[in-house]
Structure formats: C-alpha cells, structure tokens
C-alpha cells in the first residue's frame, strides 16, 4: 500500500480563519478522497479529487467551504474555510490501492483540527 | 443508498480470548466490497481485512477472520487470541463495485477494549 502523509498533524485555529491541509502520497494515484471524522463519530466523505478535474462533493459539502486542489497525481490539499467550532474534527485523506486492489482505500494519519 | 450498521458501540474481551464484532449492511447490489478498519486511539486508520462479495470463501488475515453471510447481509469480524494492541475503534465499511461511486460507507464503529 502507498505511504500517505498529512500536514499539519494537528492545529488550533480561531473562528473565521481557514486551514489548508496537505496530503502527499509516495506513488501516483488516480483518485484521492477527503473524509471528515467528527468527535466520537464515524467517517463521512467530503469529496473525491481526481487530478486535472474538479473535485466531486458529497451532499452537504460545498466547494466554497471545502475547496480542494489536486495539482498532480501525488498531492492534494483540502481547505476548510471560515472556520467555526462545528468544524472541529479529524480530516483524513485516503487513496485507492495499487493495481488489483483499487477498491481498497488506505488512509493518511489525519489532521486534528480544533476551532476556538 | 447503502447503509452500514454496527449494533455494538462497545465490546470488551480478555487477553487471549476471542471476540466477534457485528456488522450488517443494506444494499440492493449483488457485487460489492466490505472492509474492516481499525483505528487505535489517536492513531492512523488501518485496513484489517477485506471481502469481495462474489467470493463465498470468508477472508482471513492471521488472527482476524470474517463471517460473511451474503443473504443475511452480515459481515462480522472475529478476532482470535486477542492482544492488548487490538484495542481500538473498529469500523465496518461498504463499497460498491460499480464505477463512478468509489466512496466508502462506514458504520458508526465499535470500541474494543482488551483486558489484561
């Protein structure tokens, strides 16, 4: 499986500001995914990011709040804009597995965000 | 839409004993994938085991095995010879095999405690 890193690992932000999270993979992948895990909850997909095209957002998530970039096959960013305390969550990126295991997703370590 | 249900918010097991975590799902599809992920406290989400719905044989990975009952839409995880390091949140997840919808649908998770 791919090695996935995320930056920052954690952050504390003031309401009204924005945080950009980076996700780096050690191999080229077609699809990258961004999930949110609210405190004590399960994971919910925010959007799917393909290189060279606009991200596809799930119901309840909009581009103005969660803009995503995917400049190449190994990197993506998720920005959480106009932060409010309700945005306090863990944000995780994931990628599909290698050839033959594309249906399996592997996760980065996550970014823990606290909004004050 | 597919749903995944984990009816046990918390489970506990004695070290070296066996525990089974339950998962049921709802889908109208005949071909799909099922996963169990493990998330230790403040640590990365990792894949435990995967099952392809068209395969009747239950998947096994060392001490971890599944009981896949397709007709009953049940996908339980058995952990044998439980170890202290098995303590974590365990998430059951579903993925369609159809192209264009690669997202994982997660259950709410089961918190497993391993008692020494």
Coordinates of C-alpha atoms in Angstrom, one line a residue:
Chain A
X1 CA 0.0 0.0 0.0
X2 CA 1.0 3.6 -0.5
X3 CA 2.7 5.7 2.2
X4 CA 0.5 8.7 2.9
X5 CA 1.5 11.8 4.9
X6 CA -0.6 14.7 6.0
X7 CA 0.3 18.2 7.2
X8 CA -0.3 19.6 9.7
X9 CA -0.9 16.7 12.1
X10 CA -3.0 19.0 14.3
X11 CA -3.8 22.6 14.6
X12 CA -5.8 25.0 16.7
X13 CA -7.5 27.8 14.8
X14 CA -9.6 30.8 15.5
X15 CA -13.1 31.1 14.1
X16 CA -13.4 32.9 10.9
X17 CA -10.0 31.8 9.7
X18 CA -9.1 29.0 7.2
X19 CA -6.9 25.9 7.4
X20 CA -5.3 24.2 4.5
X21 CA -4.4 20.5 4.9
X22 CA -1.9 18.8 2.6
X23 CA -1.9 15.2 1.6
X24 CA 1.2 13.6 0.0
X25 CA 1.4 10.1 -1.4
X26 CA 4.6 8.3 -2.3
X27 CA 3.2 6.9 -5.5
X28 CA 1.0 8.1 -8.3
X29 CA -2.7 7.6 -7.7
X30 CA -5.7 8.4 -9.7
X31 CA -8.2 9.1 -7.0
X32 CA -7.8 10.8 -3.7
X33 CA -10.5 11.2 -1.1
X34 CA -11.1 13.6 1.8
X35 CA -13.1 12.4 4.8
X36 CA -14.3 14.2 8.0
X37 CA -14.5 12.4 11.3
X38 CA -16.3 14.5 13.9
X39 CA -15.5 13.8 17.6
X40 CA -16.6 10.3 18.6
X41 CA -18.2 9.7 15.2
X42 CA -17.6 7.7 12.1
X43 CA -16.1 8.9 8.8
X44 CA -18.0 10.9 6.2
X45 CA -16.8 11.5 2.7
X46 CA -16.4 15.2 1.9
X47 CA -15.2 14.9 -1.7
X48 CA -13.3 12.9 -4.3
X49 CA -10.4 14.5 -6.0
X50 CA -9.2 13.5 -9.5
X51 CA -6.1 15.0 -11.0
X52 CA -6.9 17.6 -13.7
X53 CA -10.6 17.9 -12.9
X54 CA -12.9 19.5 -10.4
X55 CA -13.5 17.7 -7.2
X56 CA -16.8 15.9 -6.7
X57 CA -18.5 16.8 -3.5
X58 CA -20.9 14.8 -1.4
X59 CA -24.3 16.0 -0.4
X60 CA -24.0 18.6 2.4
X61 CA -20.5 19.7 1.4
X62 CA -19.8 22.7 -0.9
X63 CA -16.8 23.9 -2.7
X64 CA -16.9 27.4 -1.1
X65 CA -16.5 25.8 2.4
X66 CA -14.1 23.0 1.4
X67 CA -12.1 24.0 -1.7
X68 CA -9.8 21.2 -2.9
X69 CA -6.8 21.2 -5.2
X70 CA -5.3 18.3 -7.0
X71 CA -2.3 19.6 -9.0
X72 CA -0.7 16.2 -9.7
X73 CA -1.0 12.5 -9.1
X74 CA 0.7 12.5 -5.7
X75 CA -0.6 15.6 -3.9
X76 CA -3.9 17.2 -2.8
X77 CA -5.0 19.9 -0.5
X78 CA -8.2 20.5 1.4
X79 CA -9.0 23.9 2.8
X80 CA -11.6 24.4 5.5
X81 CA -12.8 27.9 5.2
X82 CA -14.5 30.4 7.5
X83 CA -13.9 28.1 10.5
X84 CA -16.5 27.6 13.2
X85 CA -16.3 25.4 16.3
X86 CA -18.5 22.9 14.4
X87 CA -15.6 22.3 12.1
X88 CA -13.6 20.8 14.9
X89 CA -12.9 17.3 13.5
X90 CA -10.3 15.0 12.2
X91 CA -9.8 15.3 8.5
X92 CA -8.4 12.3 6.7
X93 CA -7.2 11.8 3.1
X94 CA -7.2 8.4 1.5
X95 CA -6.1 6.9 -1.7
X96 CA -7.0 3.8 -3.7
X97 CA -4.8 0.8 -3.5
X98 CA -2.4 -0.4 -6.2
X99 CA -3.3 -2.3 -9.3
X100 CA -5.6 -5.2 -8.4
X101 CA -6.7 -3.6 -5.2
X102 CA -8.2 -0.3 -6.5
X103 CA -11.4 -0.9 -4.5
X104 CA -9.4 -0.7 -1.2
X105 CA -8.7 2.7 0.3
X106 CA -5.7 3.5 2.5
X107 CA -5.7 6.4 4.9
X108 CA -3.3 9.0 5.9
X109 CA -2.7 9.7 9.6
X110 CA -5.3 12.5 9.7
X111 CA -5.3 16.2 10.7
X112 CA -6.9 17.0 14.1
X113 CA -8.5 20.5 14.0
X114 CA -9.7 22.4 16.9
X115 CA -11.6 25.6 16.3
X116 CA -11.9 28.1 19.2
Chain B
X1 CA -28.5 4.3 -0.6
X2 CA -26.3 1.8 1.1
X3 CA -26.2 1.8 4.9
X4 CA -23.9 0.0 7.4
X5 CA -24.9 -0.8 10.9
X6 CA -22.7 -1.7 13.8
X7 CA -25.0 -2.5 16.7
X8 CA -22.3 -2.8 19.4
X9 CA -21.0 0.6 20.4
X10 CA -18.6 -1.0 22.8
X11 CA -17.2 -4.5 23.4
X12 CA -14.6 -5.9 25.7
X13 CA -12.5 -9.1 25.7
X14 CA -10.0 -10.8 27.9
X15 CA -6.5 -11.0 26.5
X16 CA -6.0 -14.3 24.6
X17 CA -9.8 -14.8 24.2
X18 CA -11.9 -14.5 21.1
X19 CA -14.3 -11.7 20.3
X20 CA -16.7 -11.1 17.4
X21 CA -17.8 -7.7 16.2
X22 CA -21.1 -7.4 14.3
X23 CA -21.8 -5.6 11.1
X24 CA -24.9 -5.6 8.9
X25 CA -25.5 -3.6 5.8
X26 CA -28.3 -2.8 3.4
X27 CA -27.8 -2.8 -0.4
X28 CA -29.7 -3.9 -3.5
X29 CA -26.5 -4.6 -5.3
X30 CA -25.1 -8.1 -5.9
X31 CA -21.4 -7.2 -6.2
X32 CA -19.6 -5.0 -3.8
X33 CA -16.7 -4.9 -1.3
X34 CA -16.7 -5.0 2.5
X35 CA -14.0 -3.9 4.8
X36 CA -13.0 -3.8 8.4
X37 CA -10.8 -0.9 9.5
X38 CA -9.0 -0.4 12.8
X39 CA -8.4 3.0 14.4
X40 CA -6.3 2.9 17.6
X41 CA -6.6 5.9 19.9
X42 CA -5.1 9.0 18.2
X43 CA -3.5 6.8 15.5
X44 CA -4.0 6.1 11.9
X45 CA -6.9 4.2 10.4
X46 CA -5.6 0.9 9.0
X47 CA -7.1 -1.9 7.0
X48 CA -7.7 -5.1 8.8
X49 CA -9.5 -7.2 6.2
X50 CA -11.4 -7.0 3.0
X51 CA -14.0 -9.2 1.4
X52 CA -15.3 -9.4 -2.1
X53 CA -19.0 -10.2 -2.2
X54 CA -18.8 -12.5 -5.2
X55 CA -16.4 -14.7 -3.2
X56 CA -18.1 -17.2 -1.0
X57 CA -15.0 -18.0 1.0
X58 CA -14.5 -16.0 4.1
X59 CA -11.5 -13.8 4.2
X60 CA -8.8 -14.4 6.8
X61 CA -5.7 -12.4 7.9
X62 CA -3.8 -14.1 10.6
X63 CA -5.8 -13.8 13.8
X64 CA -8.6 -11.9 12.0
X65 CA -11.4 -13.6 10.1
X66 CA -14.8 -12.7 8.9
X67 CA -18.1 -14.5 8.7
X68 CA -19.7 -13.2 5.5
X69 CA -23.3 -14.1 5.2
X70 CA -24.4 -12.5 1.9
X71 CA -28.1 -13.5 2.1
X72 CA -28.4 -12.1 5.6
X73 CA -26.2 -9.1 4.7
X74 CA -24.0 -9.7 7.6
X75 CA -20.2 -9.3 7.9
X76 CA -18.9 -10.0 11.3
X77 CA -15.2 -9.8 12.4
X78 CA -13.7 -12.4 14.6
X79 CA -10.5 -11.6 16.5
X80 CA -8.8 -14.7 17.9
X81 CA -6.2 -14.7 20.7
X82 CA -6.9 -11.1 21.4
X83 CA -3.9 -8.9 22.2
X84 CA -3.6 -5.6 24.1
X85 CA -2.7 -4.0 20.8
X86 CA -6.0 -4.9 19.4
X87 CA -7.7 -2.3 21.5
X88 CA -9.2 0.3 19.1
X89 CA -12.2 1.5 17.3
X90 CA -13.3 -0.9 14.6
X91 CA -15.2 0.4 11.6
X92 CA -17.1 -1.7 9.1
X93 CA -17.3 -0.2 5.6
X94 CA -19.1 -0.9 2.3
X95 CA -18.0 0.0 -1.2
X96 CA -20.0 -0.6 -4.4
X97 CA -18.3 -2.3 -7.3
X98 CA -19.9 0.0 -9.8
X99 CA -17.7 2.6 -11.4
X100 CA -18.3 6.3 -10.6
X101 CA -19.0 5.7 -6.9
X102 CA -15.9 4.8 -5.1
X103 CA -16.7 6.2 -1.7
X104 CA -16.7 4.1 1.4
X105 CA -19.8 4.0 3.6
X106 CA -18.9 3.5 7.2
X107 CA -20.7 2.2 10.2
X108 CA -20.6 4.1 13.5
X109 CA -17.9 1.9 14.9
X110 CA -17.3 -0.5 17.8
X111 CA -14.9 0.4 20.6
X112 CA -13.0 -2.7 21.6
X113 CA -11.3 -2.9 25.0
X114 CA -8.8 -5.7 25.7
X115 CA -8.5 -6.5 29.4
X116 CA -5.2 -8.0 30.6

